[in-house]
């Protein structure tokens, strides 16, 4: 009798990285042709300002509560609280120190409000994604380095400096040879192509300046 040989079960092959990349690029290409989803900037956790504010308020409240408990226990109030109460009761509102203190407290409160209402992370640039549920960012220094490398590949450029923000890319290049106008035109093309490859959600405005290198 011949023994039946079982065929090996077909196993699922893992998706190759190139296939995943090409699929993502295809989705981005389809997305660029149609309406783009709204991309929001990531919000900073603000751990350091929140921790400092909590420590200051906690220390002030704890010190005041401790002194109030001492007074209710039959002891005299602390000298700093007695002096503070006297100063607030007798010092006029047009006093210089009162005005300076009010300005400092107002600026501190305004700073906390701005920190609470703004996302922060200004060095993080949002990227285009295939859908609204996916969020990706690119570090501003890394983007500036990529743009600088692209600028250095332009014939005639001997040095390049890139400053990038959320709304503007400033490029300055030194020209060793060739006409500065031709180098500037090629530099604009190279930087625009590199910005397109970065797939930023909000492409910044590009400003390019060139100057002949002095010997």
mmCIF file of C-alpha atoms in Angstrom, residues 11-215:
data_model
loop_
_atom_site.group_PDB
_atom_site.id
_atom_site.type_symbol
_atom_site.label_atom_id
_atom_site.label_comp_id
_atom_site.label_asym_id
_atom_site.label_seq_id
_atom_site.Cartn_x
_atom_site.Cartn_y
_atom_site.Cartn_z
ATOM 1 C CA UNK A 11 1.669 29.430 5.305
ATOM 2 C CA UNK A 12 0.974 33.102 4.958
ATOM 3 C CA UNK A 13 3.984 34.998 3.782
ATOM 4 C CA UNK A 14 4.756 38.197 5.702
ATOM 5 C CA UNK A 15 4.278 41.365 3.780
ATOM 6 C CA UNK A 16 7.585 42.699 2.504
ATOM 7 C CA UNK A 17 8.647 46.166 3.661
ATOM 8 C CA UNK A 18 8.853 47.364 0.046
ATOM 9 C CA UNK A 19 5.245 46.283 -0.512
ATOM 10 C CA UNK A 20 4.106 48.130 2.612
ATOM 11 C CA UNK A 21 6.012 51.233 1.550
ATOM 12 C CA UNK A 22 4.617 51.150 -1.971
ATOM 13 C CA UNK A 23 1.109 50.645 -0.594
ATOM 14 C CA UNK A 24 1.510 53.663 1.716
ATOM 15 C CA UNK A 25 2.895 55.790 -1.101
ATOM 16 C CA UNK A 26 -0.047 54.771 -3.274
ATOM 17 C CA UNK A 27 -2.502 55.754 -0.581
ATOM 18 C CA UNK A 28 -0.782 59.120 -0.172
ATOM 19 C CA UNK A 29 -0.900 59.646 -3.927
ATOM 20 C CA UNK A 30 -4.633 58.936 -3.966
ATOM 21 C CA UNK A 31 -5.099 61.228 -1.000
ATOM 22 C CA UNK A 32 -3.206 64.089 -2.686
ATOM 23 C CA UNK A 33 -5.554 63.825 -5.664
ATOM 24 C CA UNK A 34 -8.648 64.096 -3.461
ATOM 25 C CA UNK A 35 -9.601 66.201 -0.455
ATOM 26 C CA UNK A 36 -7.038 66.059 2.329
ATOM 27 C CA UNK A 37 -8.119 65.169 5.856
ATOM 28 C CA UNK A 38 -7.604 67.752 8.548
ATOM 29 C CA UNK A 39 -4.230 67.287 10.216
ATOM 30 C CA UNK A 40 -3.815 68.700 13.700
ATOM 31 C CA UNK A 41 -0.603 69.405 15.489
ATOM 32 C CA UNK A 42 0.260 67.156 18.451
ATOM 33 C CA UNK A 43 -0.219 68.701 21.865
ATOM 34 C CA UNK A 44 2.609 68.915 24.351
ATOM 35 C CA UNK A 45 2.160 67.346 27.777
ATOM 36 C CA UNK A 46 3.582 70.512 29.450
ATOM 37 C CA UNK A 47 4.982 68.413 32.280
ATOM 38 C CA UNK A 48 7.608 70.900 33.483
ATOM 39 C CA UNK A 49 5.338 74.012 33.650
ATOM 40 C CA UNK A 50 2.549 71.961 35.226
ATOM 41 C CA UNK A 51 4.908 70.440 37.800
ATOM 42 C CA UNK A 52 6.442 73.827 38.716
ATOM 43 C CA UNK A 53 3.024 75.456 39.042
ATOM 44 C CA UNK A 54 1.730 72.596 41.177
ATOM 45 C CA UNK A 55 4.808 72.734 43.421
ATOM 46 C CA UNK A 56 4.558 76.496 43.948
ATOM 47 C CA UNK A 57 0.838 76.429 44.689
ATOM 48 C CA UNK A 58 1.207 73.370 46.917
ATOM 49 C CA UNK A 59 4.078 74.906 48.885
ATOM 50 C CA UNK A 60 2.237 78.205 49.381
ATOM 51 C CA UNK A 61 -1.035 76.495 50.368
ATOM 52 C CA UNK A 62 0.738 74.060 52.689
ATOM 53 C CA UNK A 63 2.656 76.826 54.450
ATOM 54 C CA UNK A 64 -0.490 78.914 54.918
ATOM 55 C CA UNK A 65 -2.512 75.921 56.147
ATOM 56 C CA UNK A 66 0.216 75.000 58.633
ATOM 57 C CA UNK A 67 0.249 78.512 60.079
ATOM 58 C CA UNK A 68 -3.557 78.591 60.354
ATOM 59 C CA UNK A 69 -3.494 75.288 62.257
ATOM 60 C CA UNK A 70 -0.860 76.728 64.615
ATOM 61 C CA UNK A 71 -3.084 79.751 65.310
ATOM 62 C CA UNK A 72 -6.101 77.522 66.042
ATOM 63 C CA UNK A 73 -3.898 75.475 68.384
ATOM 64 C CA UNK A 74 -3.354 78.565 70.560
ATOM 65 C CA UNK A 75 -0.065 79.842 69.187
ATOM 66 C CA UNK A 76 0.626 83.203 67.605
ATOM 67 C CA UNK A 77 0.604 83.710 63.877
ATOM 68 C CA UNK A 78 3.873 83.627 62.020
ATOM 69 C CA UNK A 79 5.687 86.904 61.539
ATOM 70 C CA UNK A 80 5.549 86.694 57.742
ATOM 71 C CA UNK A 81 1.740 86.296 57.753
ATOM 72 C CA UNK A 82 1.236 89.146 60.199
ATOM 73 C CA UNK A 83 3.489 91.411 58.165
ATOM 74 C CA UNK A 84 1.797 90.389 54.920
ATOM 75 C CA UNK A 85 -1.647 91.153 56.357
ATOM 76 C CA UNK A 86 -0.452 94.547 57.595
ATOM 77 C CA UNK A 87 1.120 95.400 54.233
ATOM 78 C CA UNK A 88 -2.030 94.469 52.330
ATOM 79 C CA UNK A 89 -4.176 96.498 54.731
ATOM 80 C CA UNK A 90 -2.039 99.647 54.875
ATOM 81 C CA UNK A 91 -0.171 99.859 51.563
ATOM 82 C CA UNK A 92 -2.034 101.912 48.904
ATOM 83 C CA UNK A 93 -2.860 100.457 45.518
ATOM 84 C CA UNK A 94 -0.738 103.026 43.663
ATOM 85 C CA UNK A 95 2.380 101.868 45.502
ATOM 86 C CA UNK A 96 5.262 100.874 43.198
ATOM 87 C CA UNK A 97 5.741 97.429 44.730
ATOM 88 C CA UNK A 98 2.025 96.706 44.558
ATOM 89 C CA UNK A 99 1.956 97.580 40.864
ATOM 90 C CA UNK A 100 5.074 95.520 40.125
ATOM 91 C CA UNK A 101 3.596 92.527 41.966
ATOM 92 C CA UNK A 102 0.303 92.874 40.083
ATOM 93 C CA UNK A 103 2.118 93.008 36.726
ATOM 94 C CA UNK A 104 4.214 89.919 37.572
ATOM 95 C CA UNK A 105 1.157 87.935 38.692
ATOM 96 C CA UNK A 106 -0.785 89.036 35.606
ATOM 97 C CA UNK A 107 2.026 88.015 33.249
ATOM 98 C CA UNK A 108 2.341 84.670 35.020
ATOM 99 C CA UNK A 109 -1.385 84.042 34.652
ATOM 100 C CA UNK A 110 -1.313 85.079 30.984
ATOM 101 C CA UNK A 111 1.620 82.738 30.364
ATOM 102 C CA UNK A 112 -0.277 79.844 31.947
ATOM 103 C CA UNK A 113 -3.351 80.596 29.801
ATOM 104 C CA UNK A 114 -1.261 80.675 26.618
ATOM 105 C CA UNK A 115 0.410 77.413 27.608
ATOM 106 C CA UNK A 116 -2.988 75.822 28.181
ATOM 107 C CA UNK A 117 -4.535 76.987 24.879
ATOM 108 C CA UNK A 118 -1.618 76.338 22.494
ATOM 109 C CA UNK A 119 -0.337 72.908 21.432
ATOM 110 C CA UNK A 120 3.386 73.625 21.722
ATOM 111 C CA UNK A 121 5.959 71.314 20.115
ATOM 112 C CA UNK A 122 6.823 73.914 17.498
ATOM 113 C CA UNK A 123 9.788 71.832 16.306
ATOM 114 C CA UNK A 124 7.505 68.937 15.321
ATOM 115 C CA UNK A 125 6.128 69.126 11.762
ATOM 116 C CA UNK A 126 2.935 67.118 11.058
ATOM 117 C CA UNK A 127 3.036 64.750 8.077
ATOM 118 C CA UNK A 128 0.356 63.696 5.619
ATOM 119 C CA UNK A 129 -1.167 60.347 6.496
ATOM 120 C CA UNK A 130 -3.495 57.963 4.623
ATOM 121 C CA UNK A 131 -6.359 58.566 7.065
ATOM 122 C CA UNK A 132 -7.355 60.872 9.889
ATOM 123 C CA UNK A 133 -6.755 58.195 12.546
ATOM 124 C CA UNK A 134 -3.022 58.026 11.800
ATOM 125 C CA UNK A 135 -0.755 60.775 13.095
ATOM 126 C CA UNK A 136 2.908 61.250 12.230
ATOM 127 C CA UNK A 137 5.382 64.068 12.805
ATOM 128 C CA UNK A 138 8.883 64.899 11.599
ATOM 129 C CA UNK A 139 11.489 66.619 13.727
ATOM 130 C CA UNK A 140 12.331 70.070 12.413
ATOM 131 C CA UNK A 141 16.084 69.554 12.747
ATOM 132 C CA UNK A 142 15.877 66.333 10.750
ATOM 133 C CA UNK A 143 13.853 68.067 8.028
ATOM 134 C CA UNK A 144 16.395 70.898 7.890
ATOM 135 C CA UNK A 145 19.221 68.362 7.556
ATOM 136 C CA UNK A 146 17.467 66.610 4.648
ATOM 137 C CA UNK A 147 16.882 69.927 2.898
ATOM 138 C CA UNK A 148 20.497 70.923 3.434
ATOM 139 C CA UNK A 149 21.699 67.657 1.870
ATOM 140 C CA UNK A 150 19.457 68.308 -1.123
ATOM 141 C CA UNK A 151 20.859 71.831 -1.456
ATOM 142 C CA UNK A 152 24.452 70.598 -1.295
ATOM 143 C CA UNK A 153 23.810 68.328 -4.292
ATOM 144 C CA UNK A 154 23.064 71.335 -6.499
ATOM 145 C CA UNK A 155 26.075 72.103 -8.729
ATOM 146 C CA UNK A 156 27.792 75.306 -7.661
ATOM 147 C CA UNK A 157 26.661 75.299 -4.024
ATOM 148 C CA UNK A 158 29.607 75.223 -1.609
ATOM 149 C CA UNK A 159 27.725 75.803 1.653
ATOM 150 C CA UNK A 160 24.064 75.874 2.654
ATOM 151 C CA UNK A 161 22.130 76.859 5.758
ATOM 152 C CA UNK A 162 18.498 75.905 6.314
ATOM 153 C CA UNK A 163 16.090 77.402 8.839
ATOM 154 C CA UNK A 164 12.718 75.694 8.952
ATOM 155 C CA UNK A 165 9.533 76.551 10.819
ATOM 156 C CA UNK A 166 5.896 75.548 10.493
ATOM 157 C CA UNK A 167 5.186 78.198 7.840
ATOM 158 C CA UNK A 168 8.523 79.048 6.251
ATOM 159 C CA UNK A 169 11.739 77.469 5.003
ATOM 160 C CA UNK A 170 14.656 79.857 4.695
ATOM 161 C CA UNK A 171 17.640 78.677 2.655
ATOM 162 C CA UNK A 172 20.938 80.496 2.209
ATOM 163 C CA UNK A 173 23.583 79.139 -0.106
ATOM 164 C CA UNK A 174 27.105 80.166 -1.043
ATOM 165 C CA UNK A 175 27.912 79.851 -4.752
ATOM 166 C CA UNK A 176 31.427 78.737 -5.705
ATOM 167 C CA UNK A 177 30.934 78.639 -9.479
ATOM 168 C CA UNK A 178 28.145 79.109 -12.026
ATOM 169 C CA UNK A 179 25.879 82.106 -12.257
ATOM 170 C CA UNK A 180 24.003 82.831 -8.997
ATOM 171 C CA UNK A 181 20.692 83.103 -10.872
ATOM 172 C CA UNK A 182 21.109 79.623 -12.375
ATOM 173 C CA UNK A 183 22.124 78.158 -9.027
ATOM 174 C CA UNK A 184 19.103 79.754 -7.350
ATOM 175 C CA UNK A 185 16.744 78.294 -9.972
ATOM 176 C CA UNK A 186 18.195 74.795 -9.545
ATOM 177 C CA UNK A 187 18.153 75.200 -5.782
ATOM 178 C CA UNK A 188 14.464 76.089 -5.814
ATOM 179 C CA UNK A 189 13.684 72.992 -7.858
ATOM 180 C CA UNK A 190 15.769 70.713 -5.616
ATOM 181 C CA UNK A 191 14.249 72.050 -2.386
ATOM 182 C CA UNK A 192 10.704 71.846 -3.725
ATOM 183 C CA UNK A 193 11.247 68.226 -4.733
ATOM 184 C CA UNK A 194 12.681 67.415 -1.308
ATOM 185 C CA UNK A 195 9.760 69.149 0.431
ATOM 186 C CA UNK A 196 7.372 67.067 -1.685
ATOM 187 C CA UNK A 197 9.192 63.893 -0.603
ATOM 188 C CA UNK A 198 8.892 64.911 3.057
ATOM 189 C CA UNK A 199 5.078 64.794 2.678
ATOM 190 C CA UNK A 200 4.418 67.603 5.129
ATOM 191 C CA UNK A 201 0.763 68.173 5.931
ATOM 192 C CA UNK A 202 1.183 71.922 5.535
ATOM 193 C CA UNK A 203 4.023 72.636 3.092
ATOM 194 C CA UNK A 204 5.853 75.762 4.289
ATOM 195 C CA UNK A 205 6.675 78.745 2.123
ATOM 196 C CA UNK A 206 10.118 78.545 0.520
ATOM 197 C CA UNK A 207 12.537 81.484 0.510
ATOM 198 C CA UNK A 208 15.969 81.052 -1.109
ATOM 199 C CA UNK A 209 18.926 83.438 -1.075
ATOM 200 C CA UNK A 210 22.252 82.872 -2.800
ATOM 201 C CA UNK A 211 25.481 84.823 -2.732
ATOM 202 C CA UNK A 212 28.816 84.387 -4.483
ATOM 203 C CA UNK A 213 31.507 83.015 -2.219
ATOM 204 C CA UNK A 214 34.258 85.490 -1.537
ATOM 205 C CA UNK A 215 37.790 84.264 -1.953
#
